[in-house]
CSV table of C-alpha atoms and ligand atoms in Angstrom, one decimal:
chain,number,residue,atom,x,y,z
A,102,UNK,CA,7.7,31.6,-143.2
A,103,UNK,CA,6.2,28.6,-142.8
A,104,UNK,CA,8.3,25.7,-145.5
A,105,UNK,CA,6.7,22.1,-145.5
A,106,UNK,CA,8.9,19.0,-145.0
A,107,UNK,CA,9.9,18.4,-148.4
A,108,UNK,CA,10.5,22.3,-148.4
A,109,UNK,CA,13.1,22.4,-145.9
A,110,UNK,CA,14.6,19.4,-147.2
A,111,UNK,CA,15.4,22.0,-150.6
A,112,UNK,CA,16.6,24.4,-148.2
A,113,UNK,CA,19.2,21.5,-146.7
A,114,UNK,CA,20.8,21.3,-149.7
A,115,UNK,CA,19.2,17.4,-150.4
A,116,UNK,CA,17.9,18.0,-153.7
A,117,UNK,CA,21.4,20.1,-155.0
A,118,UNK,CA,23.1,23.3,-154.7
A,119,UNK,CA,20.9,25.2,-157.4
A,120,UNK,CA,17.2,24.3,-155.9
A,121,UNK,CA,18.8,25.1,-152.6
A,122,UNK,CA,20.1,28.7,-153.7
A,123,UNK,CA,16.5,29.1,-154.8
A,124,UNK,CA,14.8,28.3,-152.0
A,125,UNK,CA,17.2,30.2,-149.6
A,126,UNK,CA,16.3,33.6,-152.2
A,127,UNK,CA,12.5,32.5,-151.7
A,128,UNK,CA,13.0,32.5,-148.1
A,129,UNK,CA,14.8,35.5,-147.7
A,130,UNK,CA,12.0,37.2,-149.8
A,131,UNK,CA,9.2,35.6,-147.7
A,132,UNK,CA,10.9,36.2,-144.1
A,133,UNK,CA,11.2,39.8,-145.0
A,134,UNK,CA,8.1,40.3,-146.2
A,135,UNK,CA,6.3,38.5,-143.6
A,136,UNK,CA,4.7,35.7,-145.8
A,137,UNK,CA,3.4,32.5,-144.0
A,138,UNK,CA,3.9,30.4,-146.5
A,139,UNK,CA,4.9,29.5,-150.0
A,140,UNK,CA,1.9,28.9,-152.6
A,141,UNK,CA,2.4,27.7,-156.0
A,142,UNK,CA,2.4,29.3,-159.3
A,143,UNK,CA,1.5,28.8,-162.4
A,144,UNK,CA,4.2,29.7,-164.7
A,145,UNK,CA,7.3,32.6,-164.6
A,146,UNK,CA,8.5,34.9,-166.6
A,147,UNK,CA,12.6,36.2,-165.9
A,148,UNK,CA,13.9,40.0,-166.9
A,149,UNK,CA,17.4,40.7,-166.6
A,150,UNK,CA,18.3,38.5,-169.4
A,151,UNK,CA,20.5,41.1,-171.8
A,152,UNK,CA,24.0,40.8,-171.3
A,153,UNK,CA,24.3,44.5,-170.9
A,154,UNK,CA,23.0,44.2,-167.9
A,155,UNK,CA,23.7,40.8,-166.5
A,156,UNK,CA,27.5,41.8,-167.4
A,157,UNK,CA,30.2,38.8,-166.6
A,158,UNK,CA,29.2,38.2,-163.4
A,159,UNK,CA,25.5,37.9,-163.9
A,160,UNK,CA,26.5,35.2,-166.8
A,161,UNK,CA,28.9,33.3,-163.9
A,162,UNK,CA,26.3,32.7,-161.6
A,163,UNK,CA,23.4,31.7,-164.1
A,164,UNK,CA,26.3,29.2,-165.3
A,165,UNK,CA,27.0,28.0,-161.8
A,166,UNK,CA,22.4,28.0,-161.5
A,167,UNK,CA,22.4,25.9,-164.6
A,168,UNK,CA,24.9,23.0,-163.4
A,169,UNK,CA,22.0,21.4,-161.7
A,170,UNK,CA,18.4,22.5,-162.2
A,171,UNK,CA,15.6,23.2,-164.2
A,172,UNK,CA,12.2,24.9,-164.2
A,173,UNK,CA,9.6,23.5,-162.3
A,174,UNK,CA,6.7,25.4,-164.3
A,175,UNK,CA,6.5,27.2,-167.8
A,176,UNK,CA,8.9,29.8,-167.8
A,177,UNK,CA,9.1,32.8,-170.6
A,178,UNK,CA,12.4,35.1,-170.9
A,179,UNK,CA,12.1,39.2,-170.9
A,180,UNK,CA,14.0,40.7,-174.4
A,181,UNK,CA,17.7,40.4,-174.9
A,182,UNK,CA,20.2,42.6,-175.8
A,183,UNK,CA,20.0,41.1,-179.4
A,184,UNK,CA,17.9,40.2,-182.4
A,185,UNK,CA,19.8,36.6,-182.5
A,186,UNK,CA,19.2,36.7,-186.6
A,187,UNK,CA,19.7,40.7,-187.6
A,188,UNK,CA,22.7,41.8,-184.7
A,189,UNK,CA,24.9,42.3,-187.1
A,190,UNK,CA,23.0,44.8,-188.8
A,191,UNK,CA,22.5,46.3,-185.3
A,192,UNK,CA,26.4,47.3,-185.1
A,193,UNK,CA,26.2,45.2,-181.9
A,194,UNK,CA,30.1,43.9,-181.0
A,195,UNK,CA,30.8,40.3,-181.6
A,196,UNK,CA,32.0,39.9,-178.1
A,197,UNK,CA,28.4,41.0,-176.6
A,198,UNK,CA,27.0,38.8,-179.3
A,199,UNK,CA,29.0,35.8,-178.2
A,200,UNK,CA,28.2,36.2,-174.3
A,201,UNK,CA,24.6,36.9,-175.0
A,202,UNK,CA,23.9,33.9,-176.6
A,203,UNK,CA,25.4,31.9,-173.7
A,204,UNK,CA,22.9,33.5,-171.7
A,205,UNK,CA,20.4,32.3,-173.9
A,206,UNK,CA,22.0,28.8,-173.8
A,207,UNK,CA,21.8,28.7,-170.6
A,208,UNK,CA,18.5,30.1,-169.9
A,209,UNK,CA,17.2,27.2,-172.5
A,210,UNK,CA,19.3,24.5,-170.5
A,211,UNK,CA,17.3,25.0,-167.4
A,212,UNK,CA,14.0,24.8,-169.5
A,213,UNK,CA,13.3,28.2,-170.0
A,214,UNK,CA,11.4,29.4,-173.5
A,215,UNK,CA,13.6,30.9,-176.0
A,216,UNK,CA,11.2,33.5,-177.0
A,217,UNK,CA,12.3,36.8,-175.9
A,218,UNK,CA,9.5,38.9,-175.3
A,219,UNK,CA,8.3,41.8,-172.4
A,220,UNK,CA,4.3,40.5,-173.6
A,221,UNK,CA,4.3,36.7,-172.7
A,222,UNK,CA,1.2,37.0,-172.2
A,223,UNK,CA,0.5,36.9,-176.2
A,224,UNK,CA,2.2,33.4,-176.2
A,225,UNK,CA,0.0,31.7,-173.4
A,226,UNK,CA,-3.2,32.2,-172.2
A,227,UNK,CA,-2.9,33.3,-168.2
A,228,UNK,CA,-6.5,32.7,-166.8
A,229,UNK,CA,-7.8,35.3,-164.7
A,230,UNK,CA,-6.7,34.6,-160.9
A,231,UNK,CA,-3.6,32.3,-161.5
A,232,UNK,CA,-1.1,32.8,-159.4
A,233,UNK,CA,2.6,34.0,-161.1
A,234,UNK,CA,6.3,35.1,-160.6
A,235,UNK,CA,6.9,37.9,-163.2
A,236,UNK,CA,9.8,40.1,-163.3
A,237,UNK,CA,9.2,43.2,-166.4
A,238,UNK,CA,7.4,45.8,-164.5
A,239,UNK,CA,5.1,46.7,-167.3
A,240,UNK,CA,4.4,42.9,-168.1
A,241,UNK,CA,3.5,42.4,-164.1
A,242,UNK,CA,0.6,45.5,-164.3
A,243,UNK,CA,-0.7,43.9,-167.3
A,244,UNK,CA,-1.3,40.6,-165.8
A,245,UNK,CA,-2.5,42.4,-163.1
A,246,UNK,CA,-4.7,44.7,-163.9
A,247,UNK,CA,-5.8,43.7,-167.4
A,248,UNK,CA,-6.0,39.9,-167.1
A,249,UNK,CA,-6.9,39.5,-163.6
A,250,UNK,CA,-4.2,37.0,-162.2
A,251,UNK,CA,-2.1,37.7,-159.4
A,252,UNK,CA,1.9,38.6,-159.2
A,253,UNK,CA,4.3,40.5,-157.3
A,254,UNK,CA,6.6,42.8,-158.6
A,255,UNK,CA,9.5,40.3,-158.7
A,256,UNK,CA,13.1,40.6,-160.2
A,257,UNK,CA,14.9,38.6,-162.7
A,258,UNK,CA,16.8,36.8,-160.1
A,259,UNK,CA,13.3,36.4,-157.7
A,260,UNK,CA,11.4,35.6,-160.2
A,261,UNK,CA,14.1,32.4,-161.4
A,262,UNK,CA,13.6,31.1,-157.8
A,263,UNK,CA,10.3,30.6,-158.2
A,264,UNK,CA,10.6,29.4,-162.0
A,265,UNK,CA,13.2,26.7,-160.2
A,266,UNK,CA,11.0,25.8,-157.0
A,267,UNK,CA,7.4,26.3,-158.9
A,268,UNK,CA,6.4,28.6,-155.6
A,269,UNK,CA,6.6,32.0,-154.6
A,270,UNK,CA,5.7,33.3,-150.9
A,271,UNK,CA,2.7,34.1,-149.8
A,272,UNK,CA,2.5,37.9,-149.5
A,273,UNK,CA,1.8,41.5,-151.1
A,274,UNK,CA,-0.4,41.6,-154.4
A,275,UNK,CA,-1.2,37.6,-153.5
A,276,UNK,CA,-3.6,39.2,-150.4
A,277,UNK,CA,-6.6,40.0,-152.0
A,278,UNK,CA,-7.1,42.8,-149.1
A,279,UNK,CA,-3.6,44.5,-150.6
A,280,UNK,CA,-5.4,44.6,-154.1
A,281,UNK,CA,-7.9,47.4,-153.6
A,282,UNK,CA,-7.3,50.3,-154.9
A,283,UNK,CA,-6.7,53.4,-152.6
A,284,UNK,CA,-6.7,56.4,-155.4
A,285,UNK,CA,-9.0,57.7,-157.8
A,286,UNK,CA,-8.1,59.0,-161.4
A,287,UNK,CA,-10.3,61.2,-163.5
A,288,UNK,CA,-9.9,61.6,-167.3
A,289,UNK,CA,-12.8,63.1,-168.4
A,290,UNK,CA,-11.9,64.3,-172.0
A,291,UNK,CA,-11.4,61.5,-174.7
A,292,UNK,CA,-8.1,60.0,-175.2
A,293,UNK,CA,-6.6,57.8,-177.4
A,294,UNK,CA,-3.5,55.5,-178.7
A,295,UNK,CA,0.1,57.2,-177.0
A,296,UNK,CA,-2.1,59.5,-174.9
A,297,UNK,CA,-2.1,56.1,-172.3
A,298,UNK,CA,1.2,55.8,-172.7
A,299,UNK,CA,1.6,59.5,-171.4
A,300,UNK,CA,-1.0,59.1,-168.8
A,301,UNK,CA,0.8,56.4,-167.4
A,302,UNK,CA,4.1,58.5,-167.3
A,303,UNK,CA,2.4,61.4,-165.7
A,304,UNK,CA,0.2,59.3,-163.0
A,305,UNK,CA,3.3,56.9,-161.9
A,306,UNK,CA,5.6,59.6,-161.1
A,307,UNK,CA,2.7,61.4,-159.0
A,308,UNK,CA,1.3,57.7,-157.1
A,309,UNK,CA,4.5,55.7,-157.0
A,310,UNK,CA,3.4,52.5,-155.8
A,311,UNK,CA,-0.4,53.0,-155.1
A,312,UNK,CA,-3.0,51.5,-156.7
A,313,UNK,CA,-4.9,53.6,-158.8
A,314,UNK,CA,-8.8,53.3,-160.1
A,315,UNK,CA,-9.1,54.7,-163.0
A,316,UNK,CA,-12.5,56.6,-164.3
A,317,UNK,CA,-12.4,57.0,-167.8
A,318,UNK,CA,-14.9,58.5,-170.3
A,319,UNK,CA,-14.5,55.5,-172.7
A,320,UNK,CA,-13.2,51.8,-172.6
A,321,UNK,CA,-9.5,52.0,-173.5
A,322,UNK,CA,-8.1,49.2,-176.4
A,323,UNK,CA,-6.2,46.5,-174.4
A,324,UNK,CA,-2.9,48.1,-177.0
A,325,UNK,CA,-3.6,51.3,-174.8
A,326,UNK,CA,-4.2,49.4,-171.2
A,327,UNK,CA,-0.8,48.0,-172.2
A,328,UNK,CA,0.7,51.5,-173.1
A,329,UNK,CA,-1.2,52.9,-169.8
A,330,UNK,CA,0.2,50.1,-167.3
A,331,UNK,CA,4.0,50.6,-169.2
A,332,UNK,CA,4.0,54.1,-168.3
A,333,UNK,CA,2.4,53.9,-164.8
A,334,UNK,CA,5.1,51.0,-163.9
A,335,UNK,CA,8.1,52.9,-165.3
A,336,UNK,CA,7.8,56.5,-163.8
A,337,UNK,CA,6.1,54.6,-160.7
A,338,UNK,CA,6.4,51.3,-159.1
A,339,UNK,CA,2.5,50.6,-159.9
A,340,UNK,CA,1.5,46.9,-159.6
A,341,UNK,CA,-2.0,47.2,-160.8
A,342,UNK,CA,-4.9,49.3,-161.4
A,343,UNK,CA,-8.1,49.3,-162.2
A,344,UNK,CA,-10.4,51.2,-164.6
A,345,UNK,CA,-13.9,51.8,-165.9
A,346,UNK,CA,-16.6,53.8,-166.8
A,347,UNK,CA,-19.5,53.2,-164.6
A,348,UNK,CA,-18.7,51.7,-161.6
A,349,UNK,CA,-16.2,54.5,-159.8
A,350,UNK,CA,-19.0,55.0,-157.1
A,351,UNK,CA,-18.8,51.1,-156.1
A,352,UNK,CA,-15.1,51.0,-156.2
A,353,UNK,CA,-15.0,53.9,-153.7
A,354,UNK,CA,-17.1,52.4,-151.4
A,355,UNK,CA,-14.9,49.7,-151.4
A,356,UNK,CA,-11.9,51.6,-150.7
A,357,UNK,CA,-13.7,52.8,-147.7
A,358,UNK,CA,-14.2,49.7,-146.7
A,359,UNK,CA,-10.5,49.1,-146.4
A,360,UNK,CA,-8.7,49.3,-143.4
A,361,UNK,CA,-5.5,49.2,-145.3
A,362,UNK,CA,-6.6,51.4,-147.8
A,363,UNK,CA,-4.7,54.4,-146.7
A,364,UNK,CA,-5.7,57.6,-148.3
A,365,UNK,CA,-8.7,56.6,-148.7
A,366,UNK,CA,-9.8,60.1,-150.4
A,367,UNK,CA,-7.8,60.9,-152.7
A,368,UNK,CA,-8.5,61.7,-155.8
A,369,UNK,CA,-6.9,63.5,-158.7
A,370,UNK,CA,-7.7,64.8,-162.2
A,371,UNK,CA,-5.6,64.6,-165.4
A,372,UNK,CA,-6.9,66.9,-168.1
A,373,UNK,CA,-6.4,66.2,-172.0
A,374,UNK,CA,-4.1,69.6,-171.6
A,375,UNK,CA,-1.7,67.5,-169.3
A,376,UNK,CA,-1.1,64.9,-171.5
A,377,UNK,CA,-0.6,67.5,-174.9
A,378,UNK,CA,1.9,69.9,-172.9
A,379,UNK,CA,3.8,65.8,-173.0
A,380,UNK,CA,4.0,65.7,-176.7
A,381,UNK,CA,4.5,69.5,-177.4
A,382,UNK,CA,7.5,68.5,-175.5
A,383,UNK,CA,8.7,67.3,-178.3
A,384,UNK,CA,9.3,70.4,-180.6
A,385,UNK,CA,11.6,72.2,-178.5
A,386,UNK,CA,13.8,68.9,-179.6
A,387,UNK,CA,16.3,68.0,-182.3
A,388,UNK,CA,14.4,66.1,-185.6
A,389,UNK,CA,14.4,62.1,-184.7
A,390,UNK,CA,16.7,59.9,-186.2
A,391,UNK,CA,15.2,56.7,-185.0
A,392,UNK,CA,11.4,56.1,-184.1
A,393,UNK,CA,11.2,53.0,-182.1
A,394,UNK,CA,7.7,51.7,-182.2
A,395,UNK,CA,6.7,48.5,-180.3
A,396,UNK,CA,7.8,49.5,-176.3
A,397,UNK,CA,6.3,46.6,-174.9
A,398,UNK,CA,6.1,44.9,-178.1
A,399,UNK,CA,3.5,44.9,-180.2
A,400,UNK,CA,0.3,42.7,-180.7
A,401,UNK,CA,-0.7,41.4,-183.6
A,402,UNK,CA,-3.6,44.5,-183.8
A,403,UNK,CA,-0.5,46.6,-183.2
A,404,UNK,CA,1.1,45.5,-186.3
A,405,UNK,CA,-1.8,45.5,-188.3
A,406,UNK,CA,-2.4,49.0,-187.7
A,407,UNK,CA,1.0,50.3,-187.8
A,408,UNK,CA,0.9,48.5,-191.6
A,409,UNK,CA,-1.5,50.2,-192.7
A,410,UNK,CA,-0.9,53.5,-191.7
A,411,UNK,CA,2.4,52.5,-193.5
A,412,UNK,CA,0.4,51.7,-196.8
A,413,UNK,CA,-1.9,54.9,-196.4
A,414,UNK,CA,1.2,57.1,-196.8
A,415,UNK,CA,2.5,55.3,-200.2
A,416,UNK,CA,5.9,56.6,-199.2
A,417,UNK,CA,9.2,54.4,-198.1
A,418,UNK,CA,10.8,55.5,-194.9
A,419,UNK,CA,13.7,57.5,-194.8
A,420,UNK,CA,14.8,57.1,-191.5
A,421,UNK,CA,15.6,54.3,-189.4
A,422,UNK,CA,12.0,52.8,-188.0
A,423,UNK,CA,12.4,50.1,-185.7
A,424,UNK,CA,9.2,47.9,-184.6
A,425,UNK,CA,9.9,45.8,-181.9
A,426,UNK,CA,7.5,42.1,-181.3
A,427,UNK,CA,8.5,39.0,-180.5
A,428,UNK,CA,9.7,36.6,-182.4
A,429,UNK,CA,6.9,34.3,-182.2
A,430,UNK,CA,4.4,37.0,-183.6
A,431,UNK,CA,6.6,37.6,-186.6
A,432,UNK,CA,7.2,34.3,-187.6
A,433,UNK,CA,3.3,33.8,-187.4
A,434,UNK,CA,1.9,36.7,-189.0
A,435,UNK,CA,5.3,36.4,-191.4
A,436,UNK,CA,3.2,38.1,-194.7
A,437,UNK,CA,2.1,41.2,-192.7
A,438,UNK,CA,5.9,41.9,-191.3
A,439,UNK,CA,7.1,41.3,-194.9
A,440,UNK,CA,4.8,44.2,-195.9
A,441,UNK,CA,5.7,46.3,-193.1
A,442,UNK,CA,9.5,45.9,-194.1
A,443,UNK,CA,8.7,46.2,-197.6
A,444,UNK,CA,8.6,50.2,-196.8
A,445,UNK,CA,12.1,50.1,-195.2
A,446,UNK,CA,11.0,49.6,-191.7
A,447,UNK,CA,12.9,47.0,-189.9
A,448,UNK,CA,10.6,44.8,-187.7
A,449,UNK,CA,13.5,44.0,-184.8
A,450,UNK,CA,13.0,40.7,-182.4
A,451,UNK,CA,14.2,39.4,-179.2
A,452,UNK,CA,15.1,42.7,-178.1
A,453,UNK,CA,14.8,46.5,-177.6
A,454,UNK,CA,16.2,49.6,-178.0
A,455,UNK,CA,16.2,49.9,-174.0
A,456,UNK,CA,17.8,46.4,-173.3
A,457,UNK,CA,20.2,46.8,-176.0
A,458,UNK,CA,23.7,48.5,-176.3
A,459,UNK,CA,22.5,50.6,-178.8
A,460,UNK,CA,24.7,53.4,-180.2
A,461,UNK,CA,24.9,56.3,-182.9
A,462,UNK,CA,21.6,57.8,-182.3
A,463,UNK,CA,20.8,61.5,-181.1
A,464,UNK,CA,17.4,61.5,-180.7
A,465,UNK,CA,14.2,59.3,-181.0
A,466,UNK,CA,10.7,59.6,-181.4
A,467,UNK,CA,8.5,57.3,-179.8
A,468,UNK,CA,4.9,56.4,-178.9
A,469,UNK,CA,5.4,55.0,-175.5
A,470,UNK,CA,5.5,56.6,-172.1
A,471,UNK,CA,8.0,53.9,-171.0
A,472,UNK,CA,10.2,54.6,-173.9
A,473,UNK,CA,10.4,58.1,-173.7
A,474,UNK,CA,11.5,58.2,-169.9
A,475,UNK,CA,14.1,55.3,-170.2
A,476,UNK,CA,15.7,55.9,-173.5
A,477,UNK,CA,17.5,58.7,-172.1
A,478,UNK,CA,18.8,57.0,-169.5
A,479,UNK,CA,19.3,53.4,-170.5
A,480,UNK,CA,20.9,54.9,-173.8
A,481,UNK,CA,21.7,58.4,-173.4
A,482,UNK,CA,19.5,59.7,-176.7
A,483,UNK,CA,17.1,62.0,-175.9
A,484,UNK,CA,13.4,61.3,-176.7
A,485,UNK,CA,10.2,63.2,-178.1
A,486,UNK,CA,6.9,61.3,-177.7
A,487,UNK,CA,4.4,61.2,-180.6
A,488,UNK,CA,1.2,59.5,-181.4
A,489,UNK,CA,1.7,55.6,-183.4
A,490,UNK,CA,0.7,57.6,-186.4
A,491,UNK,CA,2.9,61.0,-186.0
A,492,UNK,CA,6.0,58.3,-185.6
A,493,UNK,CA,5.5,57.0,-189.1
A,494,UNK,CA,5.1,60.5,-190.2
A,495,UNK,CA,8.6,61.6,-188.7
A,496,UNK,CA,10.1,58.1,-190.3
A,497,UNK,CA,9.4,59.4,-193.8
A,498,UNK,CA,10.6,62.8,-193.9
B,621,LIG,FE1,9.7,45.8,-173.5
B,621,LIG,FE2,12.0,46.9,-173.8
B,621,LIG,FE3,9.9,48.4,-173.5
B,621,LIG,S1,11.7,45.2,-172.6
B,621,LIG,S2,8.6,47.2,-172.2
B,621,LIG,S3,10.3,47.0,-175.2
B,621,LIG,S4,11.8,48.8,-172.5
């Protein structure tokens, strides 16, 4: 890869050991990937940032990182393992507590926004065709595919780099002939709300990392192209996608038109029975104990809705309903999350159920695709999947 003079005088080690470790991880990236050069971004956003999975020796090096640099360019952090106000209430152990906000010390001594959040992109405007280095899978296909500026599917530690040196290489999803997509997707009965969510789970695990168009018999909320690109990104390694109604017969031509397009022809139907067979699932399962609704977090419209389904039922929750957002959308919209709570739900920031060590819980019901395939991993509590509304009808029996 082609680095510039004041490049290679990073990589030497003349502007300290922290920009240099950067640019030798940018380098590495590029030389493997055959990128000619670096370009620059417009701002980063780092995952890997919970202390359960950074562990001791993730925390060392970031400590080591943050002797000597900064961000170059507006940088956002992915959740924690924490909500830094309520962990107490979250049974989470003082120790974690105590190393996970020296993560977050250290993330905000090199610059980087305190704001937890998987959906930066409801904190800044990103304008269609910026280039930028995002790590959180579902957070990269959004940008994507849903606000038309470019990113690679970087990791935490990638994805620093660039925050540090303000560039990424050249390669991939920056190569406009990389971003056409080279598979077609069919839904022709309607769908709605979790439905994406599911999609996504079932059309990841059958594309991997292809890009898929898909043809849709109605225009999808951006709440469900976030749900869609979530699932697609967590049972798949999808980058972007596209969708629409009308213009299917256009985007195929331009697939033909591809020379890198691959299989060019293929195409695949998902039928509304697909995506039911998901949630019926769900009743050869043991009754939820916790619904987690907000996996990424939630909007604002998000919120609103989930309020007043809330206020439709007249009831208080019984069981333990966690809405994740960030932190910056609760404090701003601080009257409607005081109404949600007022039922008993507990509107959670900073973190996740997925990113954080949580414990006690034997099964939970959620409304996203990317929730119901990690929980029972990342956590070991097995998941049923049910639409936004059927979740706040489980949380008050
Ligand atoms: Fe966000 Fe956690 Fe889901 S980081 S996308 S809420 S797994």
């Amino acid at each position: 890869m082609y680095l510039t003079k004041d490049e290679e005088k990073i990589l030497d080690g003349e502007e300290g050991w922290g920009k240099k470790k950067a640019m030798e991880i940018l380098v590495a990236i590029g030389d493997i990937y055959k990128a000619d050069k670096l370009i620059k971004i417009e701002n980063a956003h780092v995952s890997g940032a919970s202390y359960k999975n950074l562990g001791d020796a993730g925390l060392e090096f970031l400590k080591d990182l943050s002797t000597d640099v900064k961000v170059a360019v507006n940088t956002t952090l992915n959740p924690i393992g924490l909500d830094r106000v309520r962990w107490r209430s979250m049974n989470i152990d003082p120790i974690f507590a105590e190393r996970q906000m020296e993560i977050l010390s250290i993330y905000k001594k090199m610059g980087v926004s305190d704001v937890c959040t998987c959906t930066p992109y409801y904190l800044r405007y990103i304008k269609p065709g910026e280039n930028l280095s995002w790590a959180e899978s579902s957070a990269i296909v959004y940008a994507n595919s849903v606000l038309k500026a470019k990113t690679n599917r970087e990791s935490g530690i990638s994805a620093l780099a660039s925050a540090i040196i303000g560039k990424t290489p050249n390669y991939g999803y920056f190569l406009e002939e990389n971003r056409l997509p080279n598979i077609s997707i069919t839904v022709k009965e309607k769908i709605q709300d979790s439905d994406y969510g599911i999609l996504g789970f079932l059309v990841g695990s059958l594309v991997k990392d292809k890009i898929p168009y898909f043809y849709l018999p109605s225009d999808p909320l951006d709440d469900e192209l976030k749900q869609l690109g979530a699932g697609l990104a967590s049972s798949g390694s999808v980058v972007l996608f596209y969708y629409g109604k009308h213009n299917k017969k256009n985007i195929l031509n331009n697939i033909r038109k591809s020379s890198n397009a691959g299989h060019v022809n293929e195409e695949i139907e998902i039928t509304k029975k697909e995506i039911d067979e998901v949630y019926t699932k769900k009743t050869k399962k043991k009754d939820a104990d916790l619904i987690v609704i907000g996996c990424p977090h939630c909007s604002v419209s998000e919120l609103k809705r989930i309020n007043s389904l809330l206020k439709n039922k007249r009831k208080k929750i019984k069981k333990d309903l966690m809405i994740c957002t960030s932190r910056c959308i609760k404090d701003n919209y601080k009257e409607l999350t005081d109404e949600i709570e007022s039922s008993g739900a507990r509107v959670i920031c900073d973190t996740c159920p997925v990113v954080s060590p949580l414990e006690g819980y034997s099964c939970a019901m959620v409304n996203s695709g990317k929730a119901y395939n990690y929980m029972p991993t990342m956590n070991k509590i097995s998941t049923k999947i049910g639409t936004t509304e059927e979740c706040i009808n489980e949380s008050l029996l």
